[in-house]
Amino acid sequence: MSFPEGFLIGAATAAHQVEGNNIHSDYWAQEQMPHTSFTEPSGLACDHYNRFEEDIRLMAEAGLNAYRFSIEWARIEPEEGKFDDAEIEHYRRVIRCCRENGIEPLVTLMHFTSPVWLIRKGGWEAESTIGDFSRYAAYVTEKLGEDIRYICTINEANMGLQLAAIAKRFRMMAEQAQKNAKKAEGTVQVGMNFEKMMENMKYAAAENAGIFGTPQPQIFVSSRTPEGDILVFRAHQAAKAAIKAIHPEIKVGITLSVHDLQALPGGEAFAEAAWDEEFRQYLPYIEGDDFLGVQNYTRTQYGPQGQLPCPEGAELTQMDYEFYPEALEHVIRRIHADFTGDLIVTENGVAVSDDSRRVEFIRRALEGVRHCMEDGIPVKGYCYWSLMDNFEWQKGFSMTFGLMAVDRETMERKPKESLKYLGSQRC
Ligand code: BGC
């Protein structure tokens, strides 16, 4: 089956990971700390802020028809209540450039990075963040809404509890056997350096206090309390209402990080509990949304004792998790059993150095999407993560997820075979 007319096939990025010089954000501040957990600072990143026209043109030339990117809150509102219209104009140009190239822009409002001032007020555990976020959402909608059809409010809104669980496991493993501890990192679908974080903890606390006024700043990608976790979803609901009040026709959704949770004999209860925690508990907060953004990279297996390591001999990606593109189909089917609204794959991808493995990953992942659609599941689009090799958070520039390589000296773009392959899948 080929994809129907209007099906979105694109690539995704996030502002902080590609734009460069995101100086008012919490991540930027943490990257500069003497005891930072980041292997390197984001700096100029991929200079996408200045090179977006070339990047969008390369996407269009390859045949893609969608681009998921994020607007940087810290650029739009660098100081509380002070909005920067020059930055709004920047994103207007990005959106227009997409349209001129026949590309549908899918706009994310919050992709992990927040303005420093928000974190100083208590960040993603503070009740006031709900109002601050919806005010920012309203501002962007007011200014740019006319040109936008899809908004993802918050990226991987369910990340906080996953991190809390992994941090706990990491601490336990670190106590038991220092050298095995690093393996736990591969169980989260985002670049984290837990080992370095643990080592640096006491120094970082003082440095954090200096910048954020607290030794434990509640940035978005922090271990979250259950209340903070739900606060994120309440912020989504408030932002959605704010957007709809201005432009009710905009399709609004949230994105979630979901693993393909598989039970081996005896592991059923663990897998079930993990699915409840990772996905089902959030259903009341996303009911009635126009779509749900699905973000999947791999699977997790459970046995009678709980979570299992990757199967013996499995092919691992640079991120240390299993190369397993079939996970996407499984996750879409599982989600559809509970959430019958439209689904857009807002992220799916693989960090490998051999691009032919990426082509294979995309081929198998899209085969899964087609099977789901043949069975009537309303999948409306697929965005590969990521358009280009970029700043993988704490892991720096070492992970190569991109459909294009970026020469770090010259910033020259080098499209890979996988970009062409993805574009060819539209018909
Ligand atoms: C995040 C991206 C990240 C990607 C790969 C997702 O969790 O949304 O920002 O780069 O995974 O780890």
Short mmCIF file of C-alpha atoms and ligand atoms in Angstrom, two decimals:
data_model
loop_
_atom_site.label_atom_id
_atom_site.label_comp_id
_atom_site.label_asym_id
_atom_site.label_seq_id
_atom_site.Cartn_x
_atom_site.Cartn_y
_atom_site.Cartn_z
CA MET A 1 0.00 0.00 0.00
CA SER A 2 1.24 3.50 -0.73
CA PHE A 3 0.44 6.34 1.62
CA PRO A 4 -2.73 8.29 0.86
CA GLU A 5 -2.71 11.80 -0.59
CA GLY A 6 -2.05 14.27 2.23
CA PHE A 7 -0.14 11.82 4.42
CA LEU A 8 2.70 13.74 6.05
CA ILE A 9 6.22 12.43 5.64
CA GLY A 10 8.81 14.62 7.19
CA ALA A 11 11.64 15.11 9.60
CA ALA A 12 11.83 16.60 13.09
CA THR A 13 14.21 18.87 14.97
CA ALA A 14 14.08 20.86 18.21
CA ALA A 15 15.22 24.47 18.45
CA HIS A 16 17.95 24.03 21.05
CA GLN A 17 19.43 21.03 19.28
CA VAL A 18 19.91 22.75 15.93
CA GLU A 19 19.52 26.54 16.05
CA GLY A 20 22.57 27.64 18.04
CA ASN A 21 23.05 30.46 20.56
CA ASN A 22 19.94 29.81 22.60
CA ILE A 23 21.42 31.96 25.34
CA HIS A 24 18.38 32.67 27.51
CA SER A 25 17.52 29.05 28.16
CA ASP A 26 18.08 26.81 31.17
CA TYR A 27 20.04 24.29 29.11
CA TRP A 28 22.43 26.94 27.86
CA ALA A 29 23.08 27.99 31.45
CA GLN A 30 23.68 24.41 32.60
CA GLU A 31 26.01 23.73 29.69
CA GLN A 32 28.29 26.55 30.86
CA MET A 33 28.56 25.39 34.49
CA PRO A 34 32.06 24.22 35.56
CA HIS A 35 30.59 20.89 36.78
CA THR A 36 28.18 20.41 33.96
CA SER A 37 26.87 16.95 32.98
CA PHE A 38 27.06 17.93 29.33
CA THR A 39 29.96 16.49 27.37
CA GLU A 40 30.10 19.74 25.38
CA PRO A 41 28.03 22.92 25.06
CA SER A 42 25.48 23.42 22.29
CA GLY A 43 27.21 26.61 21.06
CA LEU A 44 26.31 27.29 17.48
CA ALA A 45 24.64 23.84 17.25
CA CYS A 46 23.92 23.38 13.51
CA ASP A 47 23.45 27.09 12.92
CA HIS A 48 19.94 26.23 11.72
CA TYR A 49 18.82 29.65 12.94
CA ASN A 50 20.70 31.15 9.99
CA ARG A 51 20.56 28.21 7.61
CA PHE A 52 16.91 27.15 7.87
CA GLU A 53 16.20 28.11 4.25
CA GLU A 54 18.80 25.72 2.92
CA ASP A 55 17.66 22.98 5.32
CA ILE A 56 14.02 23.30 4.31
CA ARG A 57 14.91 23.40 0.63
CA LEU A 58 16.99 20.21 0.96
CA MET A 59 14.04 18.50 2.63
CA ALA A 60 11.67 19.56 -0.12
CA GLU A 61 14.08 18.52 -2.87
CA ALA A 62 14.24 15.05 -1.35
CA GLY A 63 10.43 14.81 -1.49
CA LEU A 64 9.45 15.41 2.15
CA ASN A 65 6.22 17.31 2.78
CA ALA A 66 6.35 18.02 6.53
CA TYR A 67 8.76 19.62 8.98
CA ARG A 68 8.32 19.36 12.73
CA PHE A 69 10.35 21.99 14.55
CA SER A 70 10.07 23.86 17.80
CA ILE A 71 9.71 27.51 18.70
CA GLU A 72 12.09 28.48 21.48
CA TRP A 73 10.23 29.95 24.44
CA ALA A 74 13.45 31.52 25.79
CA ARG A 75 13.84 33.49 22.57
CA ILE A 76 10.23 34.65 22.45
CA GLU A 77 10.07 35.60 26.14
CA PRO A 78 13.66 36.07 27.34
CA GLU A 79 12.45 37.96 30.43
CA GLU A 80 9.18 37.25 32.18
CA GLY A 81 6.41 39.15 30.40
CA LYS A 82 8.77 40.75 27.86
CA PHE A 83 8.17 39.35 24.41
CA ASP A 84 10.62 39.74 21.56
CA ASP A 85 8.83 40.43 18.31
CA ALA A 86 12.01 40.15 16.25
CA GLU A 87 12.10 36.48 17.24
CA ILE A 88 8.44 36.05 16.29
CA GLU A 89 9.40 37.40 12.88
CA HIS A 90 12.16 34.81 12.65
CA TYR A 91 9.71 31.97 13.14
CA ARG A 92 7.26 33.61 10.72
CA ARG A 93 10.02 33.37 8.09
CA VAL A 94 10.60 29.70 8.94
CA ILE A 95 6.88 28.91 8.58
CA ARG A 96 6.61 30.86 5.31
CA CYS A 97 9.70 29.13 3.97
CA CYS A 98 8.05 25.77 4.69
CA ARG A 99 4.91 26.80 2.81
CA GLU A 100 6.90 28.12 -0.17
CA ASN A 101 8.56 24.71 -0.37
CA GLY A 102 5.32 22.74 -0.13
CA ILE A 103 6.13 21.61 3.40
CA GLU A 104 3.58 21.47 6.20
CA PRO A 105 5.03 22.98 9.40
CA LEU A 106 4.25 21.07 12.61
CA VAL A 107 5.09 23.50 15.38
CA THR A 108 6.13 22.41 18.88
CA LEU A 109 5.90 25.06 21.60
CA MET A 110 8.07 23.41 24.24
CA HIS A 111 10.77 20.91 23.40
CA PHE A 112 12.59 20.45 26.72
CA THR A 113 14.20 23.92 27.04
CA SER A 114 12.68 26.70 29.14
CA PRO A 115 13.65 30.31 29.84
CA VAL A 116 15.93 30.67 32.89
CA TRP A 117 13.39 32.95 34.61
CA LEU A 118 10.77 30.17 34.56
CA ILE A 119 13.12 27.79 36.35
CA ARG A 120 13.98 30.46 38.90
CA LYS A 121 10.25 30.57 39.74
CA GLY A 122 10.16 26.82 40.45
CA GLY A 123 10.10 25.48 36.90
CA TRP A 124 8.06 22.42 36.07
CA GLU A 125 6.96 21.81 39.65
CA ALA A 126 5.49 25.30 40.12
CA GLU A 127 1.76 25.93 39.77
CA SER A 128 2.51 29.32 38.14
CA THR A 129 4.10 27.53 35.15
CA ILE A 130 0.63 26.58 33.90
CA GLY A 131 -0.32 30.23 33.48
CA ASP A 132 3.10 31.22 32.15
CA PHE A 133 3.05 28.50 29.53
CA SER A 134 -0.47 29.22 28.35
CA ARG A 135 0.30 32.95 28.10
CA TYR A 136 3.29 32.12 25.87
CA ALA A 137 1.12 29.72 23.81
CA ALA A 138 -1.50 32.44 23.38
CA TYR A 139 1.14 34.96 22.33
CA VAL A 140 2.59 32.69 19.65
CA THR A 141 -0.90 31.79 18.40
CA GLU A 142 -1.96 35.41 18.26
CA LYS A 143 1.10 36.34 16.21
CA LEU A 144 1.63 33.27 14.05
CA GLY A 145 -1.53 31.19 14.31
CA GLU A 146 -2.91 32.21 10.95
CA ASP A 147 -0.14 30.29 9.20
CA ILE A 148 -0.13 27.21 11.45
CA ARG A 149 -2.32 24.10 11.13
CA TYR A 150 -0.68 21.80 13.72
CA ILE A 151 0.65 22.60 17.18
CA CYS A 152 2.30 20.15 19.56
CA THR A 153 2.15 21.87 22.93
CA ILE A 154 4.76 19.91 24.89
CA ASN A 155 7.30 17.38 23.73
CA GLU A 156 7.40 14.06 25.57
CA ALA A 157 5.24 15.30 28.39
CA ASN A 158 5.58 11.95 30.16
CA MET A 159 9.39 12.12 30.37
CA GLY A 160 9.65 13.22 34.02
CA LEU A 161 8.44 10.01 35.66
CA GLN A 162 10.53 7.86 33.31
CA LEU A 163 13.56 9.85 34.41
CA ALA A 164 12.68 9.53 38.08
CA ALA A 165 12.46 5.75 37.70
CA ILE A 166 15.73 5.53 35.79
CA ALA A 167 17.57 7.82 38.21
CA LYS A 168 16.44 5.55 41.03
CA ARG A 169 17.57 2.43 39.17
CA PHE A 170 20.84 4.11 38.27
CA ARG A 171 21.58 4.97 41.88
CA MET A 172 20.90 1.38 42.92
CA MET A 173 23.08 -0.04 40.18
CA ALA A 174 25.81 2.46 40.91
CA GLU A 175 25.86 1.32 44.52
CA GLN A 176 26.02 -2.34 43.49
CA ALA A 177 28.57 -2.14 40.71
CA GLN A 178 30.00 1.13 39.49
CA LYS A 179 31.06 -0.20 36.14
CA ASN A 180 27.71 -1.71 35.14
CA ALA A 181 25.78 1.39 35.99
CA LYS A 182 26.20 3.06 32.61
CA LYS A 183 24.02 0.42 30.96
CA ALA A 184 20.89 1.92 32.51
CA GLU A 185 21.21 5.03 30.36
CA GLY A 186 20.12 3.07 27.31
CA THR A 187 16.66 2.61 28.79
CA VAL A 188 15.60 6.22 28.26
CA GLN A 189 14.88 7.58 24.81
CA VAL A 190 16.96 10.74 25.15
CA GLY A 191 20.65 11.60 25.59
CA MET A 192 21.52 11.57 29.28
CA ASN A 193 24.85 11.19 31.12
CA PHE A 194 23.69 9.80 34.44
CA GLU A 195 27.19 8.71 35.49
CA LYS A 196 28.60 12.20 35.11
CA MET A 197 25.51 13.68 36.75
CA MET A 198 25.98 11.48 39.83
CA GLU A 199 29.71 12.30 40.11
CA ASN A 200 29.13 16.00 39.76
CA MET A 201 26.08 16.23 41.95
CA LYS A 202 27.47 18.06 44.95
CA TYR A 203 29.39 20.68 42.94
CA ALA A 204 26.58 21.13 40.46
CA ALA A 205 24.17 21.82 43.32
CA ALA A 206 26.08 24.97 44.30
CA GLU A 207 26.43 26.10 40.70
CA ASN A 208 22.73 25.55 40.08
CA ALA A 209 21.91 27.61 43.17
CA GLY A 210 23.94 30.46 41.72
CA ILE A 211 22.04 30.49 38.42
CA PHE A 212 18.56 29.31 39.33
CA GLY A 213 18.36 30.21 43.01
CA THR A 214 17.97 26.55 43.99
CA PRO A 215 20.37 23.58 44.17
CA GLN A 216 17.82 21.39 42.41
CA PRO A 217 16.28 23.31 39.55
CA GLN A 218 13.15 21.77 38.10
CA ILE A 219 14.01 21.93 34.43
CA PHE A 220 11.73 20.00 32.10
CA VAL A 221 14.02 16.98 31.81
CA SER A 222 14.30 16.41 35.57
CA SER A 223 13.09 13.57 37.74
CA ARG A 224 9.55 14.66 38.43
CA THR A 225 7.25 14.24 41.42
CA PRO A 226 3.81 12.73 40.64
CA GLU A 227 2.25 16.19 41.15
CA GLY A 228 4.78 17.82 38.83
CA ASP A 229 4.08 15.13 36.30
CA ILE A 230 0.40 15.96 36.19
CA LEU A 231 1.15 19.68 36.23
CA VAL A 232 2.79 19.23 32.82
CA PHE A 233 -0.47 17.79 31.47
CA ARG A 234 -2.48 20.57 33.04
CA ALA A 235 -0.16 23.05 31.33
CA HIS A 236 -0.94 21.27 28.05
CA GLN A 237 -4.67 21.58 28.67
CA ALA A 238 -4.41 25.27 29.53
CA ALA A 239 -2.28 25.97 26.46
CA LYS A 240 -4.69 24.05 24.26
CA ALA A 241 -7.61 26.13 25.55
CA ALA A 242 -5.61 29.33 24.96
CA ILE A 243 -4.77 28.33 21.38
CA LYS A 244 -8.34 27.24 20.60
CA ALA A 245 -9.75 30.50 21.96
CA ILE A 246 -7.80 32.36 19.28
CA HIS A 247 -7.68 29.88 16.39
CA PRO A 248 -10.10 27.01 17.01
CA GLU A 249 -9.21 25.45 13.66
CA ILE A 250 -5.61 24.70 14.65
CA LYS A 251 -5.12 21.02 15.43
CA VAL A 252 -3.59 20.74 18.88
CA GLY A 253 -1.92 17.71 20.48
CA ILE A 254 0.82 16.66 22.85
CA THR A 255 3.66 14.20 22.24
CA LEU A 256 4.55 11.21 24.40
CA SER A 257 7.65 9.05 24.65
CA VAL A 258 6.43 5.46 24.41
CA HIS A 259 8.35 2.20 24.43
CA ASP A 260 7.15 -1.06 22.97
CA LEU A 261 6.75 -2.86 26.29
CA GLN A 262 6.96 -6.60 25.75
CA ALA A 263 6.30 -9.29 28.33
CA LEU A 264 8.18 -12.57 28.27
CA PRO A 265 6.50 -15.37 30.28
CA GLY A 266 6.19 -14.19 33.85
CA GLY A 267 6.76 -10.53 32.97
CA GLU A 268 3.14 -9.65 32.14
CA ALA A 269 2.36 -7.74 35.32
CA PHE A 270 5.52 -5.61 35.02
CA ALA A 271 4.83 -4.76 31.38
CA GLU A 272 1.22 -3.91 32.17
CA ALA A 273 2.19 -1.66 35.09
CA ALA A 274 4.81 0.08 32.95
CA TRP A 275 2.23 0.76 30.21
CA ASP A 276 -0.15 2.23 32.77
CA GLU A 277 2.60 4.50 34.04
CA GLU A 278 4.01 5.44 30.64
CA PHE A 279 0.73 5.92 28.80
CA ARG A 280 -2.68 4.97 30.22
CA GLN A 281 -2.62 7.23 33.26
CA TYR A 282 -2.50 10.27 30.96
CA LEU A 283 -5.60 9.42 28.94
CA PRO A 284 -7.93 11.73 30.89
CA TYR A 285 -5.65 14.69 30.05
CA ILE A 286 -5.46 14.09 26.30
CA GLU A 287 -9.03 13.03 25.63
CA GLY A 288 -10.54 15.09 22.86
CA ASP A 289 -7.17 16.32 21.57
CA ASP A 290 -7.02 16.66 17.80
CA PHE A 291 -4.14 14.22 17.58
CA LEU A 292 -1.54 12.49 19.68
CA GLY A 293 2.17 12.68 18.79
CA VAL A 294 3.77 9.25 19.11
CA GLN A 295 7.52 9.10 19.81
CA ASN A 296 9.15 5.72 19.78
CA TYR A 297 12.70 4.48 19.35
CA THR A 298 12.90 0.94 20.71
CA ARG A 299 11.37 -1.82 22.84
CA THR A 300 11.73 -2.86 26.47
CA GLN A 301 11.25 -6.44 27.61
CA TYR A 302 10.10 -7.71 30.99
CA GLY A 303 10.66 -11.08 32.64
CA PRO A 304 9.57 -12.51 35.99
CA GLN A 305 12.05 -10.23 37.83
CA GLY A 306 11.17 -7.06 35.94
CA GLN A 307 12.94 -5.19 33.17
CA LEU A 308 15.43 -7.21 31.13
CA PRO A 309 18.62 -6.06 29.42
CA CYS A 310 18.70 -6.07 25.61
CA PRO A 311 18.57 -9.62 24.24
CA GLU A 312 21.96 -11.34 23.86
CA GLY A 313 23.54 -10.49 20.52
CA ALA A 314 21.03 -7.74 19.70
CA GLU A 315 22.19 -4.96 17.39
CA LEU A 316 22.64 -1.84 19.54
CA THR A 317 22.39 1.76 18.36
CA GLN A 318 24.85 4.48 19.42
CA MET A 319 22.39 5.28 22.23
CA ASP A 320 22.92 1.77 23.68
CA TYR A 321 19.39 0.66 23.06
CA GLU A 322 18.23 -2.03 20.68
CA PHE A 323 17.84 -1.51 16.93
CA TYR A 324 14.21 -2.60 16.70
CA PRO A 325 12.08 -0.68 14.16
CA GLU A 326 9.11 -3.04 14.64
CA ALA A 327 8.51 -1.30 17.97
CA LEU A 328 6.71 1.52 16.19
CA GLU A 329 3.95 -0.68 14.77
CA HIS A 330 3.45 -2.38 18.14
CA VAL A 331 3.24 0.92 19.97
CA ILE A 332 0.76 2.41 17.49
CA ARG A 333 -1.53 -0.62 17.83
CA ARG A 334 -1.30 -0.53 21.61
CA ILE A 335 -2.07 3.19 21.77
CA HIS A 336 -4.98 2.83 19.37
CA ALA A 337 -6.58 0.28 21.69
CA ASP A 338 -6.93 3.07 24.29
CA PHE A 339 -6.91 6.27 22.24
CA THR A 340 -8.91 6.21 19.03
CA GLY A 341 -8.11 9.74 17.81
CA ASP A 342 -5.67 10.66 15.06
CA LEU A 343 -2.03 9.73 15.54
CA ILE A 344 1.03 11.42 14.09
CA VAL A 345 4.41 9.80 14.54
CA THR A 346 6.23 12.93 15.65
CA GLU A 347 9.54 11.13 16.29
CA ASN A 348 11.03 7.79 15.32
CA GLY A 349 14.64 7.29 14.43
CA VAL A 350 17.98 5.71 15.03
CA ALA A 351 21.51 6.85 15.88
CA VAL A 352 23.88 4.81 13.71
CA SER A 353 27.05 5.63 11.80
CA ASP A 354 26.22 3.33 8.88
CA ASP A 355 23.46 5.11 6.97
CA SER A 356 22.33 1.90 5.26
CA ARG A 357 21.13 0.74 8.71
CA ARG A 358 19.06 3.94 8.94
CA VAL A 359 17.49 3.20 5.55
CA GLU A 360 16.67 -0.28 6.81
CA PHE A 361 15.23 1.13 10.04
CA ILE A 362 12.99 3.57 8.16
CA ARG A 363 11.91 0.87 5.68
CA ARG A 364 10.79 -1.47 8.47
CA ALA A 365 9.23 1.29 10.57
CA LEU A 366 7.18 2.57 7.63
CA GLU A 367 6.11 -0.95 6.77
CA GLY A 368 4.67 -1.14 10.27
CA VAL A 369 2.88 2.19 9.83
CA ARG A 370 1.35 0.96 6.57
CA HIS A 371 0.10 -2.23 8.25
CA CYS A 372 -1.57 -0.14 10.95
CA MET A 373 -3.23 2.05 8.35
CA GLU A 374 -4.45 -0.98 6.38
CA ASP A 375 -6.20 -2.02 9.57
CA GLY A 376 -7.93 1.34 9.77
CA ILE A 377 -5.79 3.01 12.44
CA PRO A 378 -5.82 6.77 11.74
CA VAL A 379 -2.11 7.52 11.39
CA LYS A 380 -1.78 10.87 9.64
CA GLY A 381 1.95 11.36 9.37
CA TYR A 382 5.48 10.20 10.11
CA CYS A 383 8.37 12.46 11.09
CA TYR A 384 11.81 10.91 11.27
CA TRP A 385 14.11 12.05 14.09
CA SER A 386 16.12 13.89 13.01
CA LEU A 387 16.58 16.02 9.93
CA MET A 388 20.30 16.42 10.71
CA ASP A 389 22.96 15.17 13.08
CA ASN A 390 22.58 17.51 16.03
CA PHE A 391 23.09 18.30 19.70
CA GLU A 392 21.87 15.21 21.56
CA TRP A 393 21.51 17.01 24.89
CA GLN A 394 23.96 15.82 27.55
CA LYS A 395 25.65 13.55 25.04
CA GLY A 396 26.67 16.45 22.82
CA PHE A 397 27.19 16.02 19.10
CA SER A 398 28.36 12.41 19.20
CA MET A 399 25.05 10.73 18.32
CA THR A 400 24.26 10.66 14.61
CA PHE A 401 20.48 10.43 14.17
CA GLY A 402 20.43 12.67 11.08
CA LEU A 403 19.21 12.32 7.52
CA MET A 404 21.96 14.86 6.82
CA ALA A 405 25.44 15.12 8.27
CA VAL A 406 26.72 18.53 9.33
CA ASP A 407 30.38 19.42 9.03
CA ARG A 408 31.10 20.91 12.45
CA GLU A 409 33.81 23.23 11.11
CA THR A 410 32.09 24.66 8.06
CA MET A 411 28.44 23.81 8.93
CA GLU A 412 28.14 22.36 5.45
CA ARG A 413 25.13 20.04 5.04
CA LYS A 414 25.70 16.62 3.56
CA PRO A 415 22.44 14.87 2.77
CA LYS A 416 22.62 11.12 3.34
CA GLU A 417 21.04 8.37 1.24
CA SER A 418 18.38 7.98 3.96
CA LEU A 419 17.03 11.48 3.22
CA LYS A 420 16.39 10.53 -0.38
CA TYR A 421 14.95 7.19 0.70
CA LEU A 422 12.49 8.78 3.13
CA GLY A 423 11.35 11.27 0.48
CA SER A 424 10.80 8.47 -2.01
CA GLN A 425 8.32 6.80 0.34
CA ARG A 426 5.59 9.35 -0.16
CA CYS A 427 4.15 7.62 -3.20
C1 BGC B 1 13.66 13.81 22.09
C2 BGC B 1 14.73 14.40 21.19
C3 BGC B 1 15.97 13.52 21.24
C4 BGC B 1 15.58 12.18 20.69
C5 BGC B 1 16.73 11.19 20.56
C6 BGC B 1 13.54 12.32 22.02
O1 BGC B 1 13.40 11.86 23.30
O2 BGC B 1 12.43 14.43 21.85
O3 BGC B 1 14.98 15.70 21.62
O4 BGC B 1 17.03 14.08 20.58
O5 BGC B 1 14.61 11.59 21.53
O6 BGC B 1 17.23 10.79 21.77
#
